[in-house]
Amino acid sequence: MYRYKMIMIWACSFLMALNIAACGRAKGDDTVDMEEFAANQQEDSAQAAESADSETEEEEAVNEGDSVINQQESSGREDGDTDLEATADELLDSFINGSINAVDSADLTSGFSITDLNMDSGEWDSYSIGEKADLDNDGENELIINGPYGGIYLDARDNKVYEFAVAGGTALELSYTYYNGAVWIMYSNRSSAGFEYYHMEKYEGADNLAAEMNFGEEFDVNDAEAGVKYTWNGTEISYDEYAELCGKIFAAQMDTNAQN
């Protein structure tokens, strides 16, 4: 009996030891799993932080690039970007109101203001604002300043106003006309010595002289029997041919003297 009890006690002790060992292993496994979970959590947090930092840096780079572009666009506007240049009409209006000067075609380093002209005084040598018209066949208007002997014609380009044509006294009276489908600038020389002479210029843009034409009539005071000679571009023509030519040109001539 005693032996049987000892065997039972020994068996129970053995079974209890096995259970304790099993529980220890289970707890150990749980400990390992928790450590791995914590390590994984730390790694995921580090990756998330790194991704957030990368996105922030990319956003800052984009914002910085936008800022540079905006500064460049602003600088371009300040420097007179070609997209923002004033139109021809705006430039001519700026000359009229005295905001800008016109460049002298005879001396590109100098210019003149509208205040330098004798405007609207009613005197024979006064100037007045005339119409705007396409005088150089480029699709944009020039400004006519009516004045003595035909005044001044102004062209606007490259963000400036330029003197395009100017009268030069009785030997170079300025006007313009329509001939063969285009506008021509005409200089007239009507002399009391017994002859008249005309020079015409056709432009395709104020800086591009496309064609010229000369015609006139001459009278040799030393050879009255020779009569009047009529010429066109250096070639003598008949009176009828000359009269027909003058009829076409003068019918469309526009006078730009001060009184207009």
Short mmCIF file of C-alpha atoms in Angstrom, two decimals:
data_model
loop_
_atom_site.label_atom_id
_atom_site.label_comp_id
_atom_site.label_asym_id
_atom_site.label_seq_id
_atom_site.Cartn_x
_atom_site.Cartn_y
_atom_site.Cartn_z
CA MET A 1 0.00 0.00 0.00
CA TYR A 2 2.72 2.37 0.97
CA ARG A 3 4.59 1.53 -2.19
CA TYR A 4 1.46 2.19 -4.26
CA LYS A 5 1.00 5.63 -2.72
CA MET A 6 4.61 6.52 -3.39
CA ILE A 7 4.19 5.52 -7.01
CA MET A 8 1.08 7.73 -7.28
CA ILE A 9 2.84 10.70 -5.66
CA TRP A 10 5.83 10.27 -7.94
CA ALA A 11 3.56 10.12 -11.03
CA CYS A 12 1.66 13.22 -10.00
CA SER A 13 4.91 15.08 -9.38
CA PHE A 14 6.19 14.03 -12.80
CA LEU A 15 3.02 15.18 -14.54
CA MET A 16 3.11 18.53 -12.69
CA ALA A 17 6.68 19.09 -13.76
CA LEU A 18 5.72 18.41 -17.37
CA ASN A 19 2.87 20.95 -17.16
CA ILE A 20 5.15 23.61 -15.66
CA ALA A 21 7.70 23.06 -18.42
CA ALA A 22 5.01 23.29 -21.08
CA CYS A 23 3.70 26.53 -19.65
CA GLY A 24 7.21 27.93 -19.57
CA ARG A 25 7.72 27.14 -23.22
CA ALA A 26 4.38 28.75 -24.12
CA LYS A 27 5.23 31.87 -22.22
CA GLY A 28 8.63 31.98 -23.88
CA ASP A 29 7.03 31.73 -27.29
CA ASP A 30 4.69 34.58 -26.43
CA THR A 31 7.63 36.69 -25.32
CA VAL A 32 9.45 36.08 -28.57
CA ASP A 33 6.35 36.99 -30.59
CA MET A 34 5.87 40.27 -28.70
CA GLU A 35 9.50 41.23 -29.27
CA GLU A 36 9.15 40.58 -33.00
CA PHE A 37 5.90 42.57 -33.10
CA ALA A 38 7.54 45.53 -31.36
CA ALA A 39 10.50 45.40 -33.73
CA ASN A 40 8.17 45.30 -36.74
CA GLN A 41 6.20 48.25 -35.37
CA GLN A 42 9.39 50.31 -34.97
CA GLU A 43 10.49 49.44 -38.52
CA ASP A 44 7.09 50.40 -39.95
CA SER A 45 7.15 53.72 -38.06
CA ALA A 46 10.64 54.50 -39.34
CA GLN A 47 9.59 53.75 -42.92
CA ALA A 48 6.48 55.93 -42.57
CA ALA A 49 8.54 58.80 -41.17
CA GLU A 50 11.08 58.44 -43.96
CA SER A 51 8.28 58.48 -46.59
CA ALA A 52 6.73 61.57 -45.00
CA ASP A 53 10.09 63.35 -44.98
CA SER A 54 10.61 62.44 -48.65
CA GLU A 55 7.18 63.76 -49.61
CA THR A 56 7.84 66.97 -47.66
CA GLU A 57 11.17 67.45 -49.43
CA GLU A 58 9.54 66.88 -52.84
CA GLU A 59 6.77 69.34 -52.01
CA GLU A 60 9.30 71.93 -50.87
CA ALA A 61 11.29 71.41 -54.09
CA VAL A 62 8.15 71.89 -56.21
CA ASN A 63 7.21 75.01 -54.26
CA GLU A 64 10.74 76.37 -54.64
CA GLY A 65 10.63 75.69 -58.38
CA ASP A 66 7.29 77.48 -58.70
CA SER A 67 8.75 80.41 -56.77
CA VAL A 68 11.72 80.63 -59.15
CA ILE A 69 9.42 80.49 -62.19
CA ASN A 70 7.22 83.21 -60.72
CA GLN A 71 10.28 85.38 -60.04
CA GLN A 72 11.52 84.84 -63.60
CA GLU A 73 8.13 85.74 -65.05
CA SER A 74 8.00 88.83 -62.86
CA SER A 75 11.50 89.79 -63.93
CA GLY A 76 10.53 89.27 -67.56
CA ARG A 77 7.63 91.65 -67.15
CA GLU A 78 9.87 94.24 -65.53
CA ASP A 79 12.44 93.92 -68.33
CA GLY A 80 9.85 94.49 -71.05
CA ASP A 81 8.93 90.98 -72.12
CA THR A 82 7.97 90.95 -75.81
CA ASP A 83 4.59 89.44 -74.96
CA LEU A 84 3.87 92.54 -72.91
CA GLU A 85 5.12 95.17 -75.34
CA ALA A 86 2.74 98.02 -76.04
CA THR A 87 0.82 97.93 -79.31
CA ALA A 88 1.57 100.42 -82.07
CA ASP A 89 -1.56 102.43 -81.24
CA GLU A 90 -0.65 102.51 -77.54
CA LEU A 91 2.85 103.76 -78.32
CA LEU A 92 1.58 106.46 -80.64
CA ASP A 93 -0.95 107.53 -78.01
CA SER A 94 1.88 107.71 -75.48
CA PHE A 95 3.70 110.12 -77.78
CA ILE A 96 0.56 112.21 -78.17
CA ASN A 97 0.10 112.55 -74.40
CA GLY A 98 3.79 113.32 -73.90
CA SER A 99 4.72 110.10 -72.07
CA ILE A 100 7.46 109.09 -74.53
CA ASN A 101 9.62 110.78 -77.16
CA ALA A 102 10.01 109.98 -80.84
CA VAL A 103 13.42 108.95 -82.15
CA ASP A 104 14.85 111.28 -84.79
CA SER A 105 15.38 109.28 -87.98
CA ALA A 106 18.40 111.45 -88.88
CA ASP A 107 20.05 110.82 -85.51
CA LEU A 108 18.98 107.68 -83.65
CA THR A 109 20.71 108.88 -80.49
CA SER A 110 18.37 111.85 -80.17
CA GLY A 111 14.64 112.35 -80.08
CA PHE A 112 11.92 114.91 -79.66
CA SER A 113 8.77 115.31 -77.62
CA ILE A 114 5.40 116.56 -78.76
CA THR A 115 6.05 119.55 -76.50
CA ASP A 116 8.94 120.48 -78.80
CA LEU A 117 6.46 121.13 -81.61
CA ASN A 118 4.39 124.27 -82.05
CA MET A 119 1.04 122.57 -81.54
CA ASP A 120 -2.32 124.00 -82.60
CA SER A 121 -1.31 127.64 -82.53
CA GLY A 122 -3.09 128.38 -85.79
CA GLU A 123 0.09 129.80 -87.30
CA TRP A 124 1.39 128.63 -90.64
CA ASP A 125 4.20 126.63 -89.03
CA SER A 126 2.11 124.99 -86.33
CA TYR A 127 1.41 121.27 -86.00
CA SER A 128 -1.73 119.33 -85.18
CA ILE A 129 -2.60 115.71 -84.50
CA GLY A 130 -3.83 114.05 -87.67
CA GLU A 131 -5.24 110.63 -88.38
CA LYS A 132 -3.69 107.21 -87.98
CA ALA A 133 -3.21 105.29 -91.22
CA ASP A 134 -1.14 102.39 -92.50
CA LEU A 135 1.47 104.34 -94.45
CA ASP A 136 4.06 101.56 -94.77
CA ASN A 137 1.76 98.67 -95.78
CA ASP A 138 2.56 96.50 -92.77
CA GLY A 139 -0.95 96.22 -91.33
CA GLU A 140 -0.30 98.64 -88.44
CA ASN A 141 -1.12 102.32 -88.29
CA GLU A 142 1.32 105.19 -88.36
CA LEU A 143 0.54 108.61 -86.86
CA ILE A 144 0.27 111.71 -89.01
CA ILE A 145 1.31 114.99 -87.41
CA ASN A 146 -0.10 117.61 -89.76
CA GLY A 147 2.31 120.48 -90.17
CA PRO A 148 4.20 122.86 -92.42
CA TYR A 149 4.97 121.37 -95.84
CA GLY A 150 3.14 118.18 -94.86
CA GLY A 151 4.35 117.67 -91.30
CA ILE A 152 5.76 114.46 -89.83
CA TYR A 153 4.77 110.79 -90.04
CA LEU A 154 5.59 108.59 -87.03
CA ASP A 155 5.96 104.81 -86.90
CA ALA A 156 5.80 102.60 -83.79
CA ARG A 157 7.82 99.39 -83.50
CA ASP A 158 10.19 97.61 -81.09
CA ASN A 159 8.44 99.38 -78.20
CA LYS A 160 9.53 102.81 -79.52
CA VAL A 161 8.20 105.60 -81.73
CA TYR A 162 10.31 106.58 -84.75
CA GLU A 163 10.19 109.46 -87.20
CA PHE A 164 9.17 107.71 -90.42
CA ALA A 165 8.90 110.61 -92.90
CA VAL A 166 9.32 114.35 -92.52
CA ALA A 167 8.68 117.34 -94.77
CA GLY A 168 11.67 119.32 -96.00
CA GLY A 169 10.34 122.67 -97.18
CA THR A 170 9.07 123.66 -100.61
CA ALA A 171 11.49 121.26 -102.30
CA LEU A 172 10.21 118.30 -100.25
CA GLU A 173 6.53 118.77 -99.48
CA LEU A 174 5.24 115.63 -97.80
CA SER A 175 2.00 113.81 -98.60
CA TYR A 176 0.88 110.27 -99.33
CA THR A 177 -1.23 108.61 -101.98
CA TYR A 178 -2.73 105.30 -103.03
CA TYR A 179 -1.30 103.84 -106.22
CA ASN A 180 -1.45 100.34 -107.70
CA GLY A 181 -3.01 98.85 -104.57
CA ALA A 182 -0.54 100.26 -102.04
CA VAL A 183 0.22 103.39 -100.04
CA TRP A 184 3.12 105.51 -101.30
CA ILE A 185 4.90 108.34 -99.51
CA MET A 186 5.28 111.28 -101.90
CA TYR A 187 7.68 114.24 -101.85
CA SER A 188 6.76 117.11 -104.16
CA ASN A 189 9.06 119.80 -105.55
CA ARG A 190 7.12 122.52 -107.32
CA SER A 191 9.61 125.15 -108.33
CA SER A 192 8.94 128.61 -109.68
CA ALA A 193 11.77 128.01 -112.14
CA GLY A 194 9.36 126.30 -114.48
CA PHE A 195 9.31 122.64 -113.52
CA GLU A 196 7.79 120.21 -111.01
CA TYR A 197 9.25 116.99 -109.78
CA TYR A 198 7.87 114.14 -107.65
CA HIS A 199 9.52 111.31 -105.77
CA MET A 200 7.48 108.41 -104.38
CA GLU A 201 8.43 105.59 -102.00
CA LYS A 202 6.56 102.38 -101.22
CA TYR A 203 7.41 100.58 -97.99
CA GLU A 204 6.69 97.11 -96.69
CA GLY A 205 7.35 97.98 -93.09
CA ALA A 206 8.88 101.32 -92.17
CA ASP A 207 12.43 99.93 -92.29
CA ASN A 208 11.98 98.20 -95.67
CA LEU A 209 11.88 100.42 -98.76
CA ALA A 210 10.32 98.18 -101.40
CA ALA A 211 10.04 100.48 -104.44
CA GLU A 212 10.68 104.04 -105.65
CA MET A 213 9.27 106.09 -108.49
CA ASN A 214 10.18 109.49 -109.99
CA PHE A 215 8.22 111.57 -112.45
CA GLY A 216 7.94 115.20 -113.41
CA GLU A 217 7.96 117.90 -116.06
CA GLU A 218 10.82 120.18 -116.96
CA PHE A 219 11.09 123.37 -118.96
CA ASP A 220 14.42 124.60 -120.24
CA VAL A 221 14.30 128.39 -119.97
CA ASN A 222 17.31 128.58 -122.25
CA ASP A 223 15.60 126.62 -125.01
CA ALA A 224 12.01 127.72 -125.26
CA GLU A 225 11.56 125.93 -128.55
CA ALA A 226 12.25 122.60 -126.94
CA GLY A 227 9.07 122.93 -124.95
CA VAL A 228 8.23 120.92 -121.82
CA LYS A 229 9.77 117.52 -121.32
CA TYR A 230 7.89 114.86 -119.33
CA THR A 231 9.73 111.99 -117.63
CA TRP A 232 8.92 108.85 -115.67
CA ASN A 233 11.79 107.06 -113.89
CA GLY A 234 14.31 108.84 -116.12
CA THR A 235 12.53 107.98 -119.36
CA GLU A 236 10.88 110.67 -121.47
CA ILE A 237 7.17 110.08 -122.01
CA SER A 238 4.43 111.91 -123.91
CA TYR A 239 2.18 114.52 -122.39
CA ASP A 240 -0.79 112.14 -122.59
CA GLU A 241 1.12 109.43 -120.72
CA TYR A 242 2.22 111.95 -118.12
CA ALA A 243 -1.30 113.32 -117.70
CA GLU A 244 -2.72 109.82 -117.26
CA LEU A 245 -0.08 108.98 -114.63
CA CYS A 246 -0.68 112.21 -112.71
CA GLY A 247 -4.44 111.68 -112.87
CA LYS A 248 -4.13 108.35 -111.06
CA ILE A 249 -1.66 109.57 -108.46
CA PHE A 250 -3.11 112.94 -107.55
CA ALA A 251 -6.69 111.71 -107.48
CA ALA A 252 -5.81 109.65 -104.38
CA GLN A 253 -3.29 112.06 -102.84
CA MET A 254 -3.81 112.97 -99.16
CA ASP A 255 -2.58 116.42 -98.13
CA THR A 256 -1.21 116.62 -94.58
CA ASN A 257 -0.46 120.31 -94.21
CA ALA A 258 -1.09 122.04 -90.90
CA GLN A 259 -4.52 123.38 -91.80
CA ASN A 260 -5.88 119.86 -92.18
#
